[in-house]
């Protein structure tokens, strides 16, 4: 694996690869890697594509300073994991390299409805930050394929919208959410959970499995309410338990039994905010 810290060196290398006719797959990350990330790294390998990953804890997407400060950093372990799993190139930029004009002087992306619901509503500015860094990274790496995890369902939709808005020529490939043996969705934030919190965290996945089992055509408001009560009873602070259309994330109260839908949850266990989602049909 070749490690680059400077954009100029990375782009010179990428240009050489493209001239050789190589196809490029890109997996952006904020580090603290787990098997969910690794499954995305392995994906381009199957298609004879050069795999580029980045590790950059992007300050502009954290709407709470404390969350940024406490974001887990496990760089040596990450480099080892990437290397062992066949990643070809790792981009490890500094903040100055990504944001030479400073953090506040950044473009605005018109994300419309997507920025007003769920994560957009509860984490103001978060998706602007995601777009700023992903736009910058895609402009640098210029990959043919961008690999994202379904665990961040709304983020996948936001990034597809960003690619549309900016007319970038990258195809998005979405990998399934990987789960621990008890069902907890793999996430870098799980590293912050203490033993007791870790045991409890699985209730979020249980809530989604419960919704999937119980959902029936007709009014779904009471099912959302029951699911939310389940988490509240376990002392979660719930931001939302919602059911939405899978393609536009329109929140629904009634379901015709046919439309593809997704359940989404965001809740705090003490200070740690966890999200998860599940396609229901
Ligand atoms: O999902 C993440 O890890 C981040 O939001 C991303 C896409 C790497 C942008 O910083």
Tab-separated table of C-alpha atoms and ligand atoms in Angstrom:
chain	number	residue	atom	x	y	z
A	1	UNK	CA	0.000	0.000	0.000
A	2	UNK	CA	1.314	3.439	-0.908
A	3	UNK	CA	0.580	6.240	1.522
A	4	UNK	CA	0.216	9.836	0.317
A	5	UNK	CA	-0.141	12.947	2.445
A	6	UNK	CA	0.157	15.543	-0.317
A	7	UNK	CA	-2.478	16.092	-3.000
A	8	UNK	CA	0.107	16.819	-5.717
A	9	UNK	CA	1.839	13.476	-5.131
A	10	UNK	CA	-1.413	11.535	-4.985
A	11	UNK	CA	-2.803	13.080	-8.178
A	12	UNK	CA	0.462	12.460	-10.074
A	13	UNK	CA	0.243	8.795	-9.104
A	14	UNK	CA	-3.467	8.551	-9.933
A	15	UNK	CA	-2.892	10.118	-13.368
A	16	UNK	CA	-0.288	7.446	-14.139
A	17	UNK	CA	-2.722	4.704	-13.144
A	18	UNK	CA	-5.527	6.159	-15.262
A	19	UNK	CA	-3.190	6.408	-18.256
A	20	UNK	CA	-2.558	2.680	-17.841
A	21	UNK	CA	-6.324	2.169	-18.152
A	22	UNK	CA	-6.828	1.293	-14.476
A	23	UNK	CA	-10.238	1.811	-12.997
A	24	UNK	CA	-10.282	3.534	-9.585
A	25	UNK	CA	-12.494	2.649	-6.612
A	26	UNK	CA	-12.546	5.043	-3.654
A	27	UNK	CA	-13.525	4.391	-0.030
A	28	UNK	CA	-13.449	7.618	2.026
A	29	UNK	CA	-13.338	7.118	5.799
A	30	UNK	CA	-12.735	8.964	9.036
A	31	UNK	CA	-10.609	6.080	10.349
A	32	UNK	CA	-11.368	3.926	13.412
A	33	UNK	CA	-11.934	1.214	10.829
A	34	UNK	CA	-14.059	-1.884	11.362
A	35	UNK	CA	-15.219	-4.770	9.184
A	36	UNK	CA	-17.930	-2.614	7.629
A	37	UNK	CA	-15.199	-0.410	6.118
A	38	UNK	CA	-13.148	-3.436	5.188
A	39	UNK	CA	-16.064	-4.970	3.271
A	40	UNK	CA	-16.091	-1.776	1.162
A	41	UNK	CA	-12.329	-2.045	0.579
A	42	UNK	CA	-12.650	-5.651	-0.593
A	43	UNK	CA	-15.439	-4.772	-3.060
A	44	UNK	CA	-13.338	-2.926	-5.692
A	45	UNK	CA	-10.659	-5.618	-5.379
A	46	UNK	CA	-13.161	-8.118	-6.799
A	47	UNK	CA	-13.481	-5.995	-9.940
A	48	UNK	CA	-9.791	-5.563	-10.643
A	49	UNK	CA	-9.927	-1.935	-9.652
A	50	UNK	CA	-7.264	0.080	-7.834
A	51	UNK	CA	-8.553	0.700	-4.322
A	52	UNK	CA	-7.928	4.101	-2.832
A	53	UNK	CA	-8.993	4.877	0.710
A	54	UNK	CA	-8.697	8.064	2.725
A	55	UNK	CA	-8.595	8.674	6.451
A	56	UNK	CA	-9.565	12.213	7.401
A	57	UNK	CA	-11.589	13.180	10.451
A	58	UNK	CA	-13.427	16.017	8.806
A	59	UNK	CA	-13.939	18.902	11.274
A	60	UNK	CA	-16.652	20.613	9.200
A	61	UNK	CA	-19.167	17.760	9.528
A	62	UNK	CA	-19.256	17.681	13.345
A	63	UNK	CA	-22.047	19.838	14.648
A	64	UNK	CA	-20.845	19.284	18.240
A	65	UNK	CA	-17.255	20.123	19.202
A	66	UNK	CA	-17.218	17.380	21.850
A	67	UNK	CA	-18.159	14.728	19.286
A	68	UNK	CA	-15.221	15.823	17.116
A	69	UNK	CA	-12.776	15.827	20.041
A	70	UNK	CA	-13.867	12.361	21.133
A	71	UNK	CA	-14.007	10.771	17.691
A	72	UNK	CA	-11.902	7.577	17.989
A	73	UNK	CA	-8.481	7.625	16.321
A	74	UNK	CA	-6.713	4.288	15.735
A	75	UNK	CA	-4.353	5.180	12.891
A	76	UNK	CA	-1.718	2.436	13.221
A	77	UNK	CA	-4.346	-0.271	13.468
A	78	UNK	CA	-6.216	1.248	10.487
A	79	UNK	CA	-3.102	1.275	8.284
A	80	UNK	CA	-2.431	-2.333	9.210
A	81	UNK	CA	-6.011	-3.391	8.419
A	82	UNK	CA	-6.039	-1.576	5.063
A	83	UNK	CA	-2.754	-3.124	4.059
A	84	UNK	CA	-3.837	-6.636	5.065
A	85	UNK	CA	-7.060	-6.301	3.085
A	86	UNK	CA	-5.480	-5.242	-0.176
A	87	UNK	CA	-5.976	-1.474	-0.178
A	88	UNK	CA	-3.567	-0.078	-2.803
A	89	UNK	CA	-3.427	3.590	-1.878
A	90	UNK	CA	-4.100	5.461	1.360
A	91	UNK	CA	-4.591	9.227	1.333
A	92	UNK	CA	-3.906	10.770	4.715
A	93	UNK	CA	-4.254	14.528	4.292
A	94	UNK	CA	-3.951	17.291	6.875
A	95	UNK	CA	-6.713	19.851	7.473
A	96	UNK	CA	-4.693	22.502	5.570
A	97	UNK	CA	-4.332	20.189	2.600
A	98	UNK	CA	-8.115	19.678	2.386
A	99	UNK	CA	-9.165	23.193	3.398
A	100	UNK	CA	-6.384	25.569	2.252
A	101	UNK	CA	-8.819	28.534	2.409
A	102	UNK	CA	-9.872	27.798	5.987
A	103	UNK	CA	-12.799	25.925	7.498
A	104	UNK	CA	-15.409	28.656	7.325
A	105	UNK	CA	-14.868	29.737	3.733
A	106	UNK	CA	-16.659	26.755	2.167
A	107	UNK	CA	-19.225	26.298	-0.607
A	108	UNK	CA	-22.921	25.805	0.140
A	109	UNK	CA	-24.770	22.866	-1.419
A	110	UNK	CA	-28.488	23.056	-2.035
A	111	UNK	CA	-29.575	19.702	-0.635
A	112	UNK	CA	-33.232	20.718	-0.353
A	113	UNK	CA	-35.565	18.411	1.579
A	114	UNK	CA	-32.802	15.948	2.521
A	115	UNK	CA	-31.236	18.531	4.799
A	116	UNK	CA	-34.475	19.211	6.663
A	117	UNK	CA	-35.291	15.719	7.970
A	118	UNK	CA	-33.778	13.059	10.235
A	119	UNK	CA	-29.986	13.591	10.404
A	120	UNK	CA	-30.355	16.877	8.531
A	121	UNK	CA	-32.794	18.156	11.149
A	122	UNK	CA	-30.995	16.847	14.238
A	123	UNK	CA	-27.446	17.653	13.089
A	124	UNK	CA	-27.646	21.109	11.498
A	125	UNK	CA	-24.772	21.755	9.106
A	126	UNK	CA	-23.620	18.126	9.200
A	127	UNK	CA	-24.449	17.328	5.583
A	128	UNK	CA	-22.913	20.587	4.350
A	129	UNK	CA	-19.675	19.420	6.000
A	130	UNK	CA	-20.012	15.944	4.463
A	131	UNK	CA	-20.526	17.506	1.017
A	132	UNK	CA	-17.586	19.879	1.454
A	133	UNK	CA	-15.154	17.088	2.226
A	134	UNK	CA	-16.562	14.523	-0.210
A	135	UNK	CA	-16.627	17.076	-3.056
A	136	UNK	CA	-13.011	17.947	-2.319
A	137	UNK	CA	-11.927	14.297	-2.038
A	138	UNK	CA	-13.744	13.293	-5.239
A	139	UNK	CA	-12.185	16.204	-7.121
A	140	UNK	CA	-8.745	15.067	-5.961
A	141	UNK	CA	-9.070	11.292	-6.425
A	142	UNK	CA	-11.487	11.400	-9.400
A	143	UNK	CA	-12.575	7.797	-8.906
A	144	UNK	CA	-14.748	5.811	-11.285
A	145	UNK	CA	-16.548	4.248	-8.303
A	146	UNK	CA	-17.305	5.552	-4.834
A	147	UNK	CA	-18.058	2.929	-2.178
A	148	UNK	CA	-20.343	3.925	0.709
A	149	UNK	CA	-22.039	1.970	3.497
A	150	UNK	CA	-25.823	1.677	3.829
A	151	UNK	CA	-25.389	2.208	7.581
A	152	UNK	CA	-25.356	5.949	6.725
A	153	UNK	CA	-28.496	5.720	4.610
A	154	UNK	CA	-29.236	9.421	4.379
A	155	UNK	CA	-25.573	10.252	3.784
A	156	UNK	CA	-25.613	7.936	0.744
A	157	UNK	CA	-28.572	9.897	-0.639
A	158	UNK	CA	-26.904	13.234	0.119
A	159	UNK	CA	-23.697	12.190	-1.637
A	160	UNK	CA	-25.641	10.978	-4.693
A	161	UNK	CA	-27.311	14.392	-4.756
A	162	UNK	CA	-23.916	16.108	-4.417
A	163	UNK	CA	-22.615	14.123	-7.409
A	164	UNK	CA	-25.653	15.227	-9.411
A	165	UNK	CA	-25.319	18.861	-8.376
A	166	UNK	CA	-21.616	19.011	-9.203
A	167	UNK	CA	-21.835	16.828	-12.337
A	168	UNK	CA	-18.964	14.675	-11.126
A	169	UNK	CA	-18.438	11.472	-13.097
A	170	UNK	CA	-18.408	8.950	-10.277
A	171	UNK	CA	-20.759	6.003	-9.833
A	172	UNK	CA	-21.911	5.268	-6.274
A	173	UNK	CA	-21.867	1.666	-5.014
A	174	UNK	CA	-23.604	1.025	-1.684
A	175	UNK	CA	-22.436	-1.811	0.555
A	176	UNK	CA	-24.685	-3.563	3.068
A	177	UNK	CA	-24.541	-2.699	6.756
A	178	UNK	CA	-22.387	-5.211	8.613
A	179	UNK	CA	-23.619	-6.301	12.035
A	180	UNK	CA	-21.988	-7.787	15.120
A	181	UNK	CA	-23.179	-11.284	16.093
A	182	UNK	CA	-25.884	-9.804	18.368
A	183	UNK	CA	-27.160	-7.501	15.584
A	184	UNK	CA	-25.517	-4.182	16.512
A	185	UNK	CA	-24.573	-2.280	13.341
A	186	UNK	CA	-20.804	-1.871	13.064
A	187	UNK	CA	-19.771	1.724	13.611
A	188	UNK	CA	-16.627	3.581	14.622
A	189	UNK	CA	-18.611	5.181	17.434
A	190	UNK	CA	-19.175	1.743	19.019
A	191	UNK	CA	-15.534	1.970	20.176
A	192	UNK	CA	-16.623	4.676	22.616
A	193	UNK	CA	-19.203	2.456	24.340
A	194	UNK	CA	-18.343	1.028	27.754
A	195	UNK	CA	-19.236	-2.591	28.541
A	196	UNK	CA	-22.685	-1.769	29.871
A	197	UNK	CA	-23.501	0.615	27.013
A	198	UNK	CA	-22.266	-1.911	24.458
A	199	UNK	CA	-24.733	-4.515	25.797
A	200	UNK	CA	-27.557	-2.025	25.613
A	201	UNK	CA	-26.657	-0.631	22.182
A	202	UNK	CA	-28.127	-3.699	20.463
A	203	UNK	CA	-31.607	-2.449	21.413
A	204	UNK	CA	-31.386	-0.064	18.458
A	205	UNK	CA	-31.094	-2.967	16.018
A	206	UNK	CA	-33.794	-4.841	17.965
A	207	UNK	CA	-36.097	-1.851	17.477
A	208	UNK	CA	-35.573	-2.029	13.720
A	209	UNK	CA	-36.129	-5.799	13.611
A	210	UNK	CA	-39.300	-5.253	15.663
A	211	UNK	CA	-40.607	-2.699	13.159
A	212	UNK	CA	-39.748	-4.998	10.267
A	213	UNK	CA	-41.647	-7.862	11.893
A	214	UNK	CA	-44.694	-5.844	12.930
A	215	UNK	CA	-45.236	-3.502	9.991
A	216	UNK	CA	-48.544	-3.895	8.154
A	217	UNK	CA	-50.241	-1.822	5.461
A	218	UNK	CA	-52.260	1.083	6.867
A	219	UNK	CA	-51.464	3.519	9.675
A	220	UNK	CA	-47.859	3.095	10.939
A	221	UNK	CA	-47.792	5.940	13.494
A	222	UNK	CA	-48.594	3.646	16.425
A	223	UNK	CA	-45.813	1.231	15.437
A	224	UNK	CA	-43.282	4.092	15.433
A	225	UNK	CA	-44.581	5.147	18.846
A	226	UNK	CA	-44.250	1.616	20.296
A	227	UNK	CA	-40.717	1.325	18.888
A	228	UNK	CA	-39.740	4.675	20.405
A	229	UNK	CA	-41.211	3.702	23.798
A	230	UNK	CA	-39.075	0.549	23.756
A	231	UNK	CA	-35.904	2.649	23.501
A	232	UNK	CA	-37.082	5.248	26.027
A	233	UNK	CA	-37.777	2.472	28.533
A	234	UNK	CA	-34.125	1.434	28.163
A	235	UNK	CA	-33.016	5.007	28.950
A	236	UNK	CA	-32.015	5.980	25.432
A	237	UNK	CA	-32.469	9.627	24.519
A	238	UNK	CA	-34.259	9.260	21.209
A	239	UNK	CA	-33.808	11.763	18.375
A	240	UNK	CA	-36.100	9.840	16.048
A	241	UNK	CA	-37.650	6.507	15.176
A	242	UNK	CA	-39.074	6.981	11.696
A	243	UNK	CA	-40.423	5.132	8.716
A	244	UNK	CA	-39.810	6.734	5.334
A	245	UNK	CA	-39.944	5.979	1.636
A	246	UNK	CA	-36.719	4.262	0.623
A	247	UNK	CA	-36.109	6.407	-2.464
A	248	UNK	CA	-36.879	9.951	-1.234
A	249	UNK	CA	-36.908	9.631	2.588
A	250	UNK	CA	-40.402	11.108	2.767
A	251	UNK	CA	-41.681	10.372	6.279
A	252	UNK	CA	-44.835	8.258	6.130
A	253	UNK	CA	-47.762	7.770	8.510
A	254	UNK	CA	-49.620	5.373	6.208
A	255	UNK	CA	-48.218	2.571	4.094
A	256	UNK	CA	-49.861	1.013	1.050
A	257	UNK	CA	-48.052	-2.293	1.605
A	258	UNK	CA	-46.163	-1.959	-1.688
A	259	UNK	CA	-43.984	1.127	-1.636
A	260	UNK	CA	-40.331	0.367	-0.661
A	261	UNK	CA	-39.766	1.802	2.817
A	262	UNK	CA	-36.991	2.085	5.375
A	263	UNK	CA	-37.002	2.427	9.162
A	264	UNK	CA	-34.399	4.738	10.676
A	265	UNK	CA	-33.340	5.326	14.262
A	266	UNK	CA	-31.043	7.823	15.973
A	267	UNK	CA	-30.625	7.701	19.729
A	268	UNK	CA	-28.127	8.563	22.432
A	269	UNK	CA	-26.752	6.151	24.966
A	270	UNK	CA	-25.426	8.629	27.531
A	271	UNK	CA	-23.169	10.859	25.376
A	272	UNK	CA	-22.835	8.562	22.392
A	273	UNK	CA	-25.164	9.024	19.475
A	274	UNK	CA	-25.879	5.910	17.420
A	275	UNK	CA	-27.780	5.579	14.150
A	276	UNK	CA	-29.066	2.557	12.253
A	277	UNK	CA	-31.610	1.747	9.559
A	278	UNK	CA	-33.293	-1.210	7.902
A	279	UNK	CA	-35.099	-1.660	4.605
A	280	UNK	CA	-38.495	-3.091	5.467
A	281	UNK	CA	-39.622	-4.745	2.239
B	1	LIG	O1	-19.089	8.250	6.610
B	1	LIG	C1	-18.004	8.804	6.900
B	1	LIG	O2	-17.087	8.201	7.458
B	1	LIG	C2	-17.810	10.259	6.540
B	1	LIG	O3	-18.998	10.964	6.652
B	1	LIG	C3	-17.162	10.484	5.159
B	1	LIG	C4	-18.063	10.015	4.028
B	1	LIG	C5	-15.829	9.770	5.089
B	1	LIG	C6	-16.912	11.980	4.951
B	1	LIG	O4	-16.084	12.495	5.936
